[in-house]
Tab-separated table of C-alpha atoms in Angstrom:
chain	number	residue	atom	x	y	z
M	1	MET	CA	-36.265	-73.590	-30.816
M	2	LYS	CA	-36.130	-71.849	-27.460
M	3	LYS	CA	-38.795	-69.496	-26.184
M	4	ALA	CA	-37.869	-67.075	-23.457
M	5	LEU	CA	-39.815	-66.835	-20.209
M	6	SER	CA	-39.523	-64.444	-17.324
M	7	ALA	CA	-38.434	-67.560	-15.433
M	8	PRO	CA	-35.459	-69.688	-16.590
M	9	THR	CA	-35.583	-70.479	-20.304
M	10	VAL	CA	-37.477	-73.668	-21.110
M	11	THR	CA	-37.305	-75.798	-24.258
M	12	VAL	CA	-39.643	-78.533	-25.435
M	13	SER	CA	-37.036	-81.101	-24.388
M	14	ASP	CA	-37.454	-79.907	-20.787
M	15	LEU	CA	-41.208	-80.496	-20.774
M	16	PRO	CA	-41.386	-84.083	-19.436
M	17	ALA	CA	-39.327	-83.235	-16.345
M	18	LEU	CA	-41.148	-79.935	-15.878
M	19	GLN	CA	-44.535	-81.645	-16.151
M	20	ARG	CA	-43.504	-84.155	-13.478
M	21	ARG	CA	-42.349	-81.360	-11.177
M	22	THR	CA	-45.520	-79.348	-11.758
M	23	SER	CA	-47.665	-82.402	-11.058
M	24	ALA	CA	-45.766	-83.122	-7.838
M	25	VAL	CA	-46.296	-79.581	-6.531
M	26	LEU	CA	-49.980	-79.623	-7.472
M	27	ILE	CA	-50.421	-83.021	-5.838
M	28	ALA	CA	-48.890	-81.697	-2.603
M	29	SER	CA	-51.158	-78.642	-2.666
M	30	GLN	CA	-54.216	-80.808	-3.312
M	31	ILE	CA	-53.413	-83.081	-0.382
M	32	LEU	CA	-53.092	-80.096	1.930
M	33	GLY	CA	-56.050	-78.196	0.507
M	34	GLY	CA	-58.101	-81.376	0.712
M	35	LEU	CA	-57.715	-81.330	4.487
M	36	GLY	CA	-59.453	-77.967	4.719
M	37	VAL	CA	-62.237	-77.931	2.122
M	38	PRO	CA	-64.252	-80.976	3.333
M	39	ILE	CA	-64.606	-79.444	6.777
M	40	GLY	CA	-66.898	-76.835	5.269
M	41	ILE	CA	-68.795	-79.507	3.328
M	42	ALA	CA	-69.463	-81.565	6.441
M	43	LEU	CA	-70.178	-78.805	8.954
M	44	ALA	CA	-71.588	-75.814	7.035
M	45	PRO	CA	-75.242	-77.008	7.138
M	46	VAL	CA	-74.929	-77.859	10.839
M	47	LEU	CA	-73.412	-74.450	11.663
M	48	ALA	CA	-76.059	-72.665	9.621
M	49	THR	CA	-78.817	-74.414	11.548
M	50	GLU	CA	-77.196	-73.611	14.895
M	51	VAL	CA	-76.518	-69.946	14.164
M	52	SER	CA	-79.756	-69.157	12.287
M	53	GLY	CA	-82.027	-71.371	14.374
M	54	SER	CA	-83.799	-72.511	11.202
M	55	GLU	CA	-83.322	-75.777	9.341
M	56	ALA	CA	-84.827	-74.178	6.220
M	57	LEU	CA	-81.756	-71.910	6.074
M	58	SER	CA	-79.275	-74.751	6.519
M	59	GLY	CA	-78.596	-74.976	2.792
M	60	LEU	CA	-77.546	-71.325	2.578
M	61	ALA	CA	-74.147	-71.830	4.223
M	62	PRO	CA	-72.817	-74.392	1.699
M	63	THR	CA	-74.557	-72.373	-0.997
M	64	ALA	CA	-72.609	-69.283	0.103
M	65	SER	CA	-69.419	-71.312	-0.197
M	66	VAL	CA	-70.319	-72.430	-3.703
M	67	ALA	CA	-71.340	-68.855	-4.593
M	68	GLY	CA	-67.985	-67.589	-3.359
M	69	THR	CA	-66.242	-70.158	-5.524
M	70	ALA	CA	-68.294	-69.002	-8.512
M	71	LEU	CA	-67.785	-65.273	-7.929
M	72	LEU	CA	-64.049	-65.745	-7.636
M	73	SER	CA	-63.753	-67.885	-10.778
M	74	LEU	CA	-63.563	-65.045	-13.296
M	75	PRO	CA	-61.305	-62.714	-11.252
M	76	LEU	CA	-58.945	-65.611	-10.621
M	77	ALA	CA	-59.060	-66.583	-14.297
M	78	ALA	CA	-58.294	-62.984	-15.243
M	79	LEU	CA	-55.346	-62.933	-12.832
M	80	MET	CA	-54.051	-66.245	-14.171
M	81	THR	CA	-54.483	-65.051	-17.740
M	82	SER	CA	-52.279	-62.017	-17.099
M	83	ARG	CA	-49.869	-63.341	-14.442
M	84	GLY	CA	-49.983	-67.149	-14.561
M	85	ARG	CA	-51.390	-69.977	-12.444
M	86	ARG	CA	-49.264	-69.390	-9.337
M	87	PRO	CA	-50.527	-65.907	-8.311
M	88	GLY	CA	-54.143	-66.963	-8.816
M	89	LEU	CA	-53.829	-70.121	-6.742
M	90	VAL	CA	-51.969	-68.362	-3.923
M	91	LEU	CA	-54.560	-65.570	-3.741
M	92	ALA	CA	-57.401	-68.094	-3.655
M	93	TYR	CA	-55.906	-69.967	-0.699
M	94	LEU	CA	-55.327	-66.704	1.191
M	95	ILE	CA	-58.950	-65.666	0.689
M	96	GLY	CA	-60.019	-69.121	1.863
M	97	ALA	CA	-58.047	-68.676	5.091
M	98	VAL	CA	-59.677	-65.304	5.736
M	99	GLY	CA	-63.109	-66.815	5.062
M	100	ALA	CA	-62.533	-69.656	7.522
M	101	SER	CA	-61.519	-67.122	10.168
M	102	LEU	CA	-64.720	-65.152	9.574
M	103	VAL	CA	-66.787	-68.328	10.016
M	104	VAL	CA	-65.218	-68.824	13.443
M	105	LEU	CA	-65.918	-65.214	14.384
M	106	ALA	CA	-69.523	-65.524	13.187
M	107	THR	CA	-70.203	-68.469	15.484
M	108	VAL	CA	-68.702	-66.605	18.434
M	109	VAL	CA	-70.836	-63.482	17.913
M	110	ASP	CA	-73.831	-65.510	16.646
M	111	SER	CA	-74.121	-63.622	13.333
M	112	PHE	CA	-75.719	-65.493	10.425
M	113	PRO	CA	-74.858	-62.824	7.781
M	114	LEU	CA	-71.200	-62.913	8.877
M	115	LEU	CA	-71.308	-66.721	8.674
M	116	LEU	CA	-72.493	-66.507	5.059
M	117	LEU	CA	-69.774	-63.976	4.238
M	118	GLY	CA	-67.154	-66.229	5.796
M	119	MET	CA	-68.424	-69.265	3.880
M	120	ALA	CA	-68.266	-67.260	0.643
M	121	GLY	CA	-64.591	-66.529	1.330
M	122	PHE	CA	-64.047	-70.131	2.392
M	123	GLY	CA	-65.206	-71.142	-1.087
M	124	ALA	CA	-61.976	-69.716	-2.495
M	125	GLY	CA	-60.212	-72.834	-1.202
M	126	SER	CA	-62.482	-74.944	-3.398
M	127	SER	CA	-61.821	-72.590	-6.304
M	128	ALA	CA	-58.075	-73.123	-5.946
M	129	ASN	CA	-58.470	-76.899	-5.790
M	130	LEU	CA	-60.644	-76.860	-8.914
M	131	GLN	CA	-58.316	-74.577	-10.889
M	132	ALA	CA	-55.361	-76.818	-10.063
M	133	ARG	CA	-56.749	-79.498	-12.392
M	134	PHE	CA	-56.356	-77.138	-15.345
M	135	ALA	CA	-52.835	-76.215	-14.254
M	136	ALA	CA	-51.998	-79.926	-14.506
M	137	ALA	CA	-53.203	-79.947	-18.117
M	138	ASP	CA	-51.203	-76.892	-19.242
M	139	LEU	CA	-48.109	-78.895	-20.189
M	140	ALA	CA	-49.662	-82.334	-20.691
M	141	GLU	CA	-49.683	-84.105	-24.047
M	142	PRO	CA	-53.157	-84.010	-25.645
M	143	ASP	CA	-53.670	-87.766	-25.372
M	144	ARG	CA	-52.746	-87.723	-21.665
M	145	ARG	CA	-54.776	-84.734	-20.495
M	146	GLY	CA	-57.451	-86.881	-18.901
M	147	ARG	CA	-54.850	-88.648	-16.786
M	148	ALA	CA	-53.032	-85.411	-15.929
M	149	ILE	CA	-56.266	-83.818	-14.715
M	150	SER	CA	-57.385	-86.924	-12.855
M	151	THR	CA	-54.059	-87.406	-11.069
M	152	VAL	CA	-54.314	-83.980	-9.464
M	153	ILE	CA	-57.969	-84.592	-8.586
M	154	TRP	CA	-56.972	-87.943	-7.073
M	155	ALA	CA	-54.423	-86.278	-4.802
M	156	THR	CA	-57.280	-84.572	-2.966
M	157	THR	CA	-58.385	-88.022	-1.744
M	158	ILE	CA	-55.893	-88.169	1.103
M	159	GLY	CA	-56.785	-84.856	2.650
M	160	SER	CA	-60.464	-85.082	1.804
M	161	VAL	CA	-60.969	-88.439	3.472
M	162	LEU	CA	-59.047	-87.374	6.569
M	163	GLY	CA	-60.558	-83.872	6.740
M	164	PRO	CA	-64.100	-84.677	7.904
M	165	ASN	CA	-62.775	-87.255	10.364
M	166	ILE	CA	-60.531	-84.767	12.114
M	167	ALA	CA	-63.517	-82.427	12.529
M	168	ALA	CA	-64.565	-83.978	15.842
M	169	PRO	CA	-61.085	-83.956	17.481
M	170	ALA	CA	-60.402	-80.483	16.096
M	171	GLY	CA	-63.654	-79.309	17.635
M	172	ARG	CA	-62.911	-80.928	21.008
M	173	ALA	CA	-59.639	-79.009	21.155
M	174	PHE	CA	-61.726	-75.848	21.653
M	175	ARG	CA	-63.994	-77.260	24.347
M	176	ASP	CA	-64.462	-74.848	27.257
M	177	THR	CA	-63.350	-71.903	25.098
M	178	ALA	CA	-65.283	-69.070	23.466
M	179	ILE	CA	-65.143	-70.948	20.152
M	180	PRO	CA	-67.942	-73.536	19.735
M	181	GLU	CA	-66.798	-77.087	19.031
M	182	THR	CA	-68.529	-77.110	15.643
M	183	ALA	CA	-66.487	-74.044	14.603
M	184	GLY	CA	-63.145	-75.329	15.865
M	185	PRO	CA	-62.366	-77.252	12.654
M	186	PHE	CA	-62.491	-73.977	10.705
M	187	VAL	CA	-59.497	-72.743	12.716
M	188	TRP	CA	-57.671	-75.804	11.411
M	189	ALA	CA	-58.875	-75.074	7.863
M	190	ALA	CA	-57.546	-71.499	7.991
M	191	ALA	CA	-54.068	-72.715	8.974
M	192	ILE	CA	-54.118	-75.389	6.262
M	193	PHE	CA	-55.044	-72.884	3.544
M	194	LEU	CA	-52.194	-70.589	4.589
M	195	LEU	CA	-49.701	-73.468	4.439
M	196	THR	CA	-51.006	-74.581	1.034
M	197	GLY	CA	-50.659	-71.077	-0.377
M	198	LEU	CA	-47.067	-70.971	0.838
M	199	VAL	CA	-46.249	-74.302	-0.856
M	200	VAL	CA	-47.641	-73.076	-4.181
M	201	ALA	CA	-45.920	-69.689	-3.928
M	202	VAL	CA	-42.505	-71.211	-3.291
M	203	LEU	CA	-42.528	-74.360	-5.435
M	204	LEU	CA	-44.763	-73.839	-8.499
M	205	ARG	CA	-41.943	-72.435	-10.629
M	206	PRO	CA	-41.710	-71.918	-13.544
M	207	ASP	CA	-45.390	-71.218	-13.984
M	208	PRO	CA	-47.013	-73.943	-16.162
M	209	LEU	CA	-49.412	-71.625	-17.993
M	210	LEU	CA	-46.737	-69.072	-18.836
M	211	THR	CA	-44.460	-71.889	-19.980
M	212	ALA	CA	-47.117	-73.307	-22.287
M	213	ARG	CA	-47.635	-69.862	-23.784
M	214	ALA	CA	-43.935	-69.349	-24.318
M	215	LEU	CA	-43.796	-72.590	-26.295
M	216	ALA	CA	-46.894	-71.817	-28.370
M	217	PRO	CA	-46.575	-70.648	-32.001
M	218	ALA	CA	-45.558	-67.033	-32.422
M	219	GLY	CA	-48.375	-64.563	-32.987
M	220	THR	CA	-51.122	-66.529	-31.201
M	221	GLN	CA	-50.637	-65.107	-27.721
M	222	THR	CA	-52.134	-61.647	-28.090
M	223	ALA	CA	-54.162	-59.921	-25.385
M	224	ALA	CA	-57.282	-60.195	-27.558
M	225	ASN	CA	-56.845	-63.953	-27.953
M	226	ARG	CA	-56.594	-64.363	-24.160
M	227	SER	CA	-59.579	-62.187	-23.214
M	228	LEU	CA	-62.832	-63.385	-21.662
M	229	ARG	CA	-64.591	-62.355	-24.863
M	230	ALA	CA	-62.298	-64.671	-26.827
M	231	GLY	CA	-63.111	-67.441	-24.371
M	232	VAL	CA	-66.864	-66.979	-24.813
M	233	ALA	CA	-66.416	-66.913	-28.590
M	234	ALA	CA	-64.387	-70.131	-28.465
M	235	VAL	CA	-67.152	-71.917	-26.543
M	236	ARG	CA	-69.851	-70.625	-28.875
M	237	ALA	CA	-67.875	-71.843	-31.882
M	238	SER	CA	-67.405	-75.398	-30.588
M	239	PRO	CA	-70.287	-77.859	-29.992
M	240	MET	CA	-67.924	-80.067	-28.017
M	241	ALA	CA	-66.933	-77.160	-25.764
M	242	ARG	CA	-70.608	-76.460	-25.084
M	243	LEU	CA	-71.193	-80.108	-24.199
M	244	ALA	CA	-68.154	-80.016	-21.902
M	245	LEU	CA	-69.469	-76.899	-20.162
M	246	VAL	CA	-72.897	-78.478	-19.623
M	247	THR	CA	-71.330	-81.738	-18.402
M	248	VAL	CA	-69.192	-80.052	-15.757
M	249	ALA	CA	-72.026	-77.758	-14.621
M	250	VAL	CA	-74.721	-80.439	-14.409
M	251	SER	CA	-72.485	-83.048	-12.748
M	252	HIS	CA	-71.393	-80.537	-10.128
M	253	THR	CA	-74.891	-79.168	-9.519
M	254	ALA	CA	-76.479	-82.598	-9.105
M	255	MET	CA	-73.697	-83.658	-6.736
M	256	VAL	CA	-73.736	-80.487	-4.608
M	257	SER	CA	-77.540	-80.329	-4.356
M	258	ILE	CA	-77.790	-83.864	-2.961
M	259	MET	CA	-74.602	-83.819	-0.935
M	260	VAL	CA	-75.184	-80.588	1.009
M	261	MET	CA	-78.469	-81.827	2.465
M	262	THR	CA	-77.282	-85.324	3.326
M	263	PRO	CA	-75.882	-84.304	6.756
M	264	VAL	CA	-79.280	-82.813	7.634
M	265	HIS	CA	-81.053	-85.958	6.383
M	266	LEU	CA	-78.746	-88.174	8.422
M	267	GLY	CA	-79.311	-85.986	11.469
M	268	HIS	CA	-83.066	-86.534	11.140
M	269	HIS	CA	-82.420	-90.248	11.490
M	270	GLY	CA	-80.196	-90.070	14.558
M	271	ALA	CA	-76.723	-89.799	13.023
M	272	GLY	CA	-74.092	-87.942	15.047
M	273	ILE	CA	-71.203	-85.823	13.809
M	274	GLN	CA	-68.881	-88.850	13.735
M	275	LEU	CA	-71.175	-90.870	11.459
M	276	ILE	CA	-71.865	-87.839	9.269
M	277	GLY	CA	-68.112	-87.395	8.904
M	278	LEU	CA	-67.705	-91.031	7.841
M	279	VAL	CA	-70.467	-90.790	5.230
M	280	ILE	CA	-69.002	-87.584	3.789
M	281	SER	CA	-65.556	-89.208	3.776
M	282	GLY	CA	-66.934	-92.094	1.734
M	283	HIS	CA	-68.558	-89.637	-0.646
M	284	ILE	CA	-65.321	-87.716	-1.100
M	285	ALA	CA	-63.415	-90.974	-1.611
M	286	GLY	CA	-65.804	-91.670	-4.482
M	287	MET	CA	-65.170	-88.198	-5.859
M	288	TYR	CA	-61.395	-88.381	-5.832
M	289	ALA	CA	-59.971	-91.859	-5.225
M	290	PHE	CA	-61.073	-93.314	-8.561
M	291	SER	CA	-60.405	-90.253	-10.690
M	292	PRO	CA	-57.266	-91.837	-12.288
M	293	VAL	CA	-59.533	-94.598	-13.573
M	294	MET	CA	-61.869	-91.971	-15.049
M	295	GLY	CA	-58.889	-90.195	-16.613
M	296	TRP	CA	-57.585	-93.400	-18.156
M	297	LEU	CA	-61.045	-94.247	-19.486
M	298	ALA	CA	-61.427	-90.743	-20.956
M	299	ASP	CA	-58.056	-90.986	-22.738
M	300	ARG	CA	-58.541	-94.590	-23.830
M	301	PHE	CA	-62.213	-94.740	-24.826
M	302	GLY	CA	-63.022	-91.078	-25.407
M	303	ARG	CA	-64.594	-88.231	-23.500
M	304	LEU	CA	-68.142	-88.994	-24.659
M	305	SER	CA	-68.031	-92.542	-23.302
M	306	VAL	CA	-67.099	-91.309	-19.831
M	307	ILE	CA	-69.744	-88.587	-19.959
M	308	GLY	CA	-72.282	-91.357	-20.583
M	309	LEU	CA	-70.837	-93.233	-17.606
M	310	ALA	CA	-71.296	-90.113	-15.476
M	311	VAL	CA	-74.988	-89.927	-16.371
M	312	GLY	CA	-75.458	-93.575	-15.383
M	313	LEU	CA	-73.606	-93.269	-12.081
M	314	LEU	CA	-75.334	-90.049	-11.006
M	315	SER	CA	-78.743	-91.552	-11.820
M	316	CYS	CA	-77.919	-94.650	-9.768
M	317	ALA	CA	-76.770	-92.474	-6.864
M	318	ALA	CA	-80.043	-90.530	-6.844
M	319	LEU	CA	-81.957	-93.817	-6.789
M	320	LEU	CA	-79.938	-95.223	-3.878
M	321	ALA	CA	-79.972	-92.093	-1.717
M	322	GLY	CA	-83.547	-91.181	-2.590
M	323	THR	CA	-84.882	-94.557	-1.445
M	324	ALA	CA	-82.601	-94.912	1.610
M	325	GLY	CA	-85.023	-93.641	4.231
M	326	SER	CA	-83.535	-94.326	7.666
M	327	SER	CA	-80.869	-96.690	6.305
M	328	HIS	CA	-77.521	-95.032	6.943
M	329	GLY	CA	-75.730	-97.707	4.924
M	330	ARG	CA	-77.884	-97.121	1.828
M	331	THR	CA	-77.422	-93.383	2.157
M	332	ALA	CA	-73.654	-93.872	2.402
M	333	ALA	CA	-73.694	-96.100	-0.696
M	334	GLY	CA	-75.681	-93.490	-2.610
M	335	LEU	CA	-73.236	-90.755	-1.631
M	336	PHE	CA	-70.272	-92.904	-2.670
M	337	VAL	CA	-71.749	-93.537	-6.124
M	338	LEU	CA	-72.649	-89.836	-6.328
M	339	GLY	CA	-68.952	-89.074	-5.889
M	340	LEU	CA	-68.022	-91.524	-8.658
M	341	GLY	CA	-70.475	-89.883	-11.057
M	342	TRP	CA	-69.118	-86.436	-10.239
M	343	SER	CA	-65.574	-87.673	-10.866
M	344	ALA	CA	-66.491	-89.095	-14.283
M	345	GLY	CA	-68.285	-85.902	-15.307
M	346	LEU	CA	-65.614	-83.519	-14.052
M	347	VAL	CA	-62.629	-85.387	-15.517
M	348	ALA	CA	-64.189	-86.072	-18.917
M	349	GLY	CA	-65.797	-82.631	-19.141
M	350	SER	CA	-62.613	-80.790	-18.152
M	351	ALA	CA	-60.498	-82.754	-20.611
M	352	LEU	CA	-63.025	-82.232	-23.413
M	353	LEU	CA	-63.195	-78.509	-22.665
M	354	THR	CA	-59.405	-78.187	-22.853
M	355	ASP	CA	-59.338	-80.201	-26.082
M	356	SER	CA	-62.041	-78.121	-27.754
M	357	VAL	CA	-60.722	-74.544	-27.514
M	358	PRO	CA	-57.507	-72.859	-28.736
M	359	GLN	CA	-54.618	-72.652	-26.277
M	360	PRO	CA	-54.666	-68.830	-25.917
M	361	ALA	CA	-58.328	-68.847	-24.833
M	362	ARG	CA	-58.097	-71.795	-22.450
M	363	ALA	CA	-57.555	-69.933	-19.180
M	364	ALA	CA	-60.550	-67.686	-19.890
M	365	VAL	CA	-62.722	-70.641	-20.914
M	366	GLN	CA	-61.685	-72.595	-17.837
M	367	GLY	CA	-62.618	-69.658	-15.628
M	368	LEU	CA	-65.956	-69.422	-17.425
M	369	SER	CA	-66.463	-73.142	-16.809
M	370	ASP	CA	-65.870	-72.830	-13.076
M	371	LEU	CA	-68.134	-69.760	-12.928
M	372	THR	CA	-70.921	-71.661	-14.674
M	373	MET	CA	-70.615	-74.847	-12.642
M	374	ASN	CA	-70.440	-73.098	-9.291
M	375	THR	CA	-73.200	-70.616	-10.041
M	376	ALA	CA	-75.479	-73.480	-11.049
M	377	ALA	CA	-74.437	-75.496	-7.998
M	378	GLY	CA	-74.994	-72.476	-5.729
M	379	ILE	CA	-78.548	-72.152	-6.963
M	380	GLY	CA	-78.990	-75.887	-6.619
M	381	GLY	CA	-77.745	-75.867	-3.037
M	382	ALA	CA	-80.115	-73.043	-2.064
M	383	VAL	CA	-83.094	-74.753	-3.669
M	384	ALA	CA	-82.092	-78.076	-2.085
M	385	GLY	CA	-82.714	-76.735	1.416
M	386	VAL	CA	-86.176	-75.545	0.443
M	387	ILE	CA	-87.043	-78.854	-1.242
M	388	VAL	CA	-86.023	-80.881	1.819
M	389	SER	CA	-87.820	-78.592	4.272
M	390	GLN	CA	-91.015	-78.419	2.200
M	391	TRP	CA	-91.094	-81.932	0.740
M	392	SER	CA	-88.351	-84.467	1.485
M	393	TYR	CA	-84.827	-85.653	0.840
M	394	SER	CA	-86.264	-88.269	-1.525
M	395	TRP	CA	-87.828	-85.588	-3.720
M	396	LEU	CA	-84.493	-83.773	-3.765
M	397	ASN	CA	-82.931	-86.858	-5.352
M	398	VAL	CA	-85.716	-87.010	-7.938
M	399	VAL	CA	-84.996	-83.413	-8.914
M	400	GLY	CA	-81.253	-84.174	-9.018
M	401	ALA	CA	-81.877	-87.025	-11.453
M	402	CYS	CA	-84.000	-84.765	-13.676
M	403	LEU	CA	-81.092	-82.325	-13.939
M	404	LEU	CA	-79.171	-84.982	-15.869
M	405	LEU	CA	-81.590	-84.992	-18.811
M	406	PRO	CA	-80.052	-82.029	-20.746
M	407	MET	CA	-76.549	-83.428	-20.282
M	408	ALA	CA	-77.634	-86.866	-21.521
M	409	ALA	CA	-79.489	-85.361	-24.500
M	410	LEU	CA	-76.521	-83.246	-25.633
M	411	ALA	CA	-74.088	-86.151	-25.281
M	412	LEU	CA	-76.385	-88.449	-27.253
M	413	ARG	CA	-76.715	-85.812	-29.965
M	414	ARG	CA	-72.933	-85.549	-30.305
M	415	VAL	CA	-72.634	-89.358	-30.469
M	416	LEU	CA	-75.233	-89.543	-33.231
M	417	THR	CA	-73.764	-86.662	-35.269
M	418	LYS	CA	-70.091	-87.549	-34.758
M	419	PRO	CA	-69.726	-90.149	-37.549
M	420	THR	CA	-71.232	-87.790	-40.126
M	421	ALA	CA	-69.085	-84.891	-38.974
M	422	VAL	CA	-65.886	-86.928	-39.119
M	423	ALA	CA	-66.802	-88.325	-42.526
M	424	ASP	CA	-67.266	-84.796	-43.781
M	425	GLY	CA	-63.751	-83.928	-42.640
M	426	ALA	CA	-64.799	-81.894	-39.614
M	427	SER	CA	-62.253	-80.635	-37.094
M	428	ASP	CA	-61.628	-81.979	-33.617
M	429	GLU	CA	-64.620	-80.160	-32.175
M	430	ALA	CA	-66.794	-82.824	-33.794
M	431	SER	CA	-64.649	-85.713	-32.639
M	432	ASP	CA	-64.302	-87.342	-29.247
M	433	GLY	CA	-60.734	-86.568	-28.322
M	434	PRO	CA	-57.790	-84.264	-28.788
M	435	ALA	CA	-56.505	-83.442	-32.228
M	436	GLU	CA	-53.764	-80.883	-32.017
M	437	VAL	CA	-50.041	-80.501	-32.356
M	438	SER	CA	-48.015	-82.118	-29.606
M	439	LEU	CA	-45.707	-79.778	-27.696
M	440	SER	CA	-42.948	-82.327	-27.429
M	441	THR	CA	-43.038	-84.003	-30.813
M	442	GLY	CA	-44.725	-81.577	-33.145
M	443	ALA	CA	-46.807	-84.463	-34.473
M	444	SER	CA	-50.549	-84.606	-34.745
M	445	ASP	CA	-52.194	-86.882	-32.225
M	446	LYS	CA	-54.867	-87.896	-34.693
M	447	PRO	CA	-54.624	-88.646	-38.393
């Protein structure tokens, strides 16, 4: 049966080709966006220290970026809910370009408040990259959502690994100009965000979210079912959705809190911008390069198994980085494993969240998820600067490891209660994987 869209009419038989096209466009946007976002990760603490003159405030610049990502999550989710994925992603990249431009202006006029405002806008680029993973899942089969999400996350690897390493040459291009070398890479980031927005605006058609809605059962796609209130209600009604929300938030917070202060820690031990860029590149490779493995594991062995893996990897990362001292190699190894743990948590948590709520409420729930994870990470980033300035980088890693305890406890509780729930005939919210009607076959993915 055909369902009409505002775009060309799509049938379920068209879905495989449409999913491949959607994935290709999202992969291209992630590669481009990945060139811009890591520049802020690598240089924001350094710029904050230079402009403010205080190392204690160095964590506020990346925190402002994370806060901007969080603040934009719900407005972007609301826009996507009403208009589709494409307008929300395009707007996010445009805001990111404006933010990067403000960062450059702030360094020229030596204004710390303007720098924070610019970093908040810059965070919109991260918001777009994060939301793209859910766009990849809109048309994916339930038993392939982990791989669909992870493939788009993986695409960020190329740009993210190259991004920090072009920071130094991009900065040198502005030598002997009014723009400081450390701000030069943000000019590059602004141009990249504009190009990425253009790619999404032109090529992401038909819109994957609107297509999924058009193919959903009649009567389910009401305004009330798509509201933020419906999203909150869906999370409250599903233990698995709550676990997914905690997993994504804790994994992201632990990663951001440790990662944002690593450039400052390396600087204390004589590392220059080139070495800092290499360490951050290795960290980002851990975040993105192995995400297809995490997606395959989540689809093959279940979301809970990969959440447990995330706890183990993040704990190991805190141990390595926290005991590194002046060893740049040990710090780099810790940051790489930190990226792996983040990847496991984000992929498994995002897939579990999508599995656990009804299709009409998904966009709202996904926006709520990004709001929660980035708000928590913003607080974590701000506190991280204080912890390092007052105590040490080692203590920061201890605190990061302690953050994992609630996530581990909730996951263990679901593992222990799952057999009973399934035996009692509970729905998919008590199980460790998708159990819903397939778009393409109409068959249940679980007996």
